[in-house]
Amino acid sequence: VAGSLALAGITVAAPAVAEELDAIKEKGVIRIAMSGAYPPFNFVNDQNEVVGFDPAIGTEIAERMGLETEIVTTAWDGIIAGLLTNRYDAIVGSMSITAERDEVLDFVGPYYTTKRAIFTLPDSGITSVSQIDDDVTLGVTLGETHEEWAREQGYNIRTYRGLPELILELQNGRVDAIVNDSIAAILAMGEREIE
């Protein structure tokens, strides 16, 4: 899994890309999308500002281009559709580069890597992936590569809008385990004092 910067896929010649960039420069602002619910990468702080690693990366890119930054938060499962319909100009987020996504998006490339991990509550009795069977329900975020992976494995899954919901569902016993990026989940669970 890697965080990446994605731009809407352009299937026409390079002059179209230049025109799109010229239009953004003319506006003086680049609109960058992220979920706003994936700490420490992007989240809304007490002052109602979107902060974290992703907004910092997006702002730095914009500054180097001589542009202001407008951060747009949107649900993860619709983030690509929003880019393709010009609701924003770019996505800076924890989006794995897959063949399907690469067909419709132009990825600049990854700027961090992490690993997929499965998390359970301490008293779950699940200590290995090999223990996940038909009786185990996994929580996954809708539209993430973790959802695709869990479906390919044939696991019993429930989909949610993001990591905060996944952790809440795990704590409340509505799922037996959750699948997510290791960095974000470890930090989020630590904040909630889940071991």
PDB file of N, CA and C in Angstrom, residues 7-18 20 84 86 102-106:
ATOM      1  N   LEU A   7      -3.863  12.381 -10.509  1.00  0.00           N
ATOM      2  CA  LEU A   7      -4.548  13.375 -11.315  1.00  0.00           C
ATOM      3  C   LEU A   7      -5.507  12.652 -12.234  1.00  0.00           C
ATOM      4  N   ALA A   8      -6.534  13.326 -12.704  1.00  0.00           N
ATOM      5  CA  ALA A   8      -7.496  12.679 -13.595  1.00  0.00           C
ATOM      6  C   ALA A   8      -6.780  12.141 -14.815  1.00  0.00           C
ATOM      7  N   GLY A   9      -7.120  10.921 -15.183  1.00  0.00           N
ATOM      8  CA  GLY A   9      -6.489  10.299 -16.346  1.00  0.00           C
ATOM      9  C   GLY A   9      -6.844  11.045 -17.622  1.00  0.00           C
ATOM     10  N   ILE A  10      -5.861  11.298 -18.407  1.00  0.00           N
ATOM     11  CA  ILE A  10      -6.054  11.984 -19.681  1.00  0.00           C
ATOM     12  C   ILE A  10      -5.715  10.984 -20.773  1.00  0.00           C
ATOM     13  N   THR A  11      -6.677  10.695 -21.632  1.00  0.00           N
ATOM     14  CA  THR A  11      -6.429   9.715 -22.678  1.00  0.00           C
ATOM     15  C   THR A  11      -6.093  10.372 -24.010  1.00  0.00           C
ATOM     16  N   VAL A  12      -6.014  11.712 -24.007  1.00  0.00           N
ATOM     17  CA  VAL A  12      -5.649  12.417 -25.235  1.00  0.00           C
ATOM     18  C   VAL A  12      -4.186  12.830 -25.156  1.00  0.00           C
ATOM     19  N   ALA A  13      -3.705  13.520 -26.165  1.00  0.00           N
ATOM     20  CA  ALA A  13      -2.287  13.867 -26.260  1.00  0.00           C
ATOM     21  C   ALA A  13      -1.850  14.845 -25.167  1.00  0.00           C
ATOM     22  N   ALA A  14      -0.551  14.995 -25.005  1.00  0.00           N
ATOM     23  CA  ALA A  14       0.053  15.846 -23.982  1.00  0.00           C
ATOM     24  C   ALA A  14      -0.439  17.290 -23.983  1.00  0.00           C
ATOM     25  N   PRO A  15      -0.787  17.906 -25.121  1.00  0.00           N
ATOM     26  CA  PRO A  15      -1.282  19.283 -25.059  1.00  0.00           C
ATOM     27  C   PRO A  15      -2.506  19.439 -24.155  1.00  0.00           C
ATOM     28  N   ALA A  16      -3.341  18.397 -24.042  1.00  0.00           N
ATOM     29  CA  ALA A  16      -4.513  18.475 -23.157  1.00  0.00           C
ATOM     30  C   ALA A  16      -4.074  18.600 -21.702  1.00  0.00           C
ATOM     31  N   VAL A  17      -3.024  17.889 -21.317  1.00  0.00           N
ATOM     32  CA  VAL A  17      -2.494  17.983 -19.962  1.00  0.00           C
ATOM     33  C   VAL A  17      -1.984  19.396 -19.718  1.00  0.00           C
ATOM     34  N   ALA A  18      -1.277  19.960 -20.663  1.00  0.00           N
ATOM     35  CA  ALA A  18      -0.764  21.325 -20.535  1.00  0.00           C
ATOM     36  C   ALA A  18      -1.909  22.315 -20.394  1.00  0.00           C
ATOM     37  N   GLU A  20      -4.885  21.713 -19.125  1.00  0.00           N
ATOM     38  CA  GLU A  20      -5.453  21.531 -17.786  1.00  0.00           C
ATOM     39  C   GLU A  20      -4.583  22.237 -16.749  1.00  0.00           C
ATOM     40  N   LEU A  84     -12.701  12.620 -11.549  1.00  0.00           N
ATOM     41  CA  LEU A  84     -13.047  12.462 -12.958  1.00  0.00           C
ATOM     42  C   LEU A  84     -14.134  13.432 -13.413  1.00  0.00           C
ATOM     43  N   ASN A  86     -14.278  16.508 -12.194  1.00  0.00           N
ATOM     44  CA  ASN A  86     -13.700  17.846 -11.966  1.00  0.00           C
ATOM     45  C   ASN A  86     -14.195  18.563 -10.719  1.00  0.00           C
ATOM     46  N   ASP A 102      -4.973   2.829 -12.460  1.00  0.00           N
ATOM     47  CA  ASP A 102      -3.994   3.398 -13.385  1.00  0.00           C
ATOM     48  C   ASP A 102      -4.602   3.635 -14.769  1.00  0.00           C
ATOM     49  N   GLU A 103      -5.687   2.937 -15.083  1.00  0.00           N
ATOM     50  CA  GLU A 103      -6.361   3.145 -16.369  1.00  0.00           C
ATOM     51  C   GLU A 103      -7.080   4.479 -16.436  1.00  0.00           C
ATOM     52  N   VAL A 104      -7.529   4.996 -15.289  1.00  0.00           N
ATOM     53  CA  VAL A 104      -8.314   6.237 -15.290  1.00  0.00           C
ATOM     54  C   VAL A 104      -7.629   7.412 -14.601  1.00  0.00           C
ATOM     55  N   LEU A 105      -6.542   7.149 -13.896  1.00  0.00           N
ATOM     56  CA  LEU A 105      -5.821   8.201 -13.187  1.00  0.00           C
ATOM     57  C   LEU A 105      -4.376   8.249 -13.654  1.00  0.00           C
ATOM     58  N   ASP A 106      -3.787   9.419 -13.569  1.00  0.00           N
ATOM     59  CA  ASP A 106      -2.354   9.570 -13.806  1.00  0.00           C
ATOM     60  C   ASP A 106      -1.693   9.711 -12.451  1.00  0.00           C
TER      61      ASP A 106
END
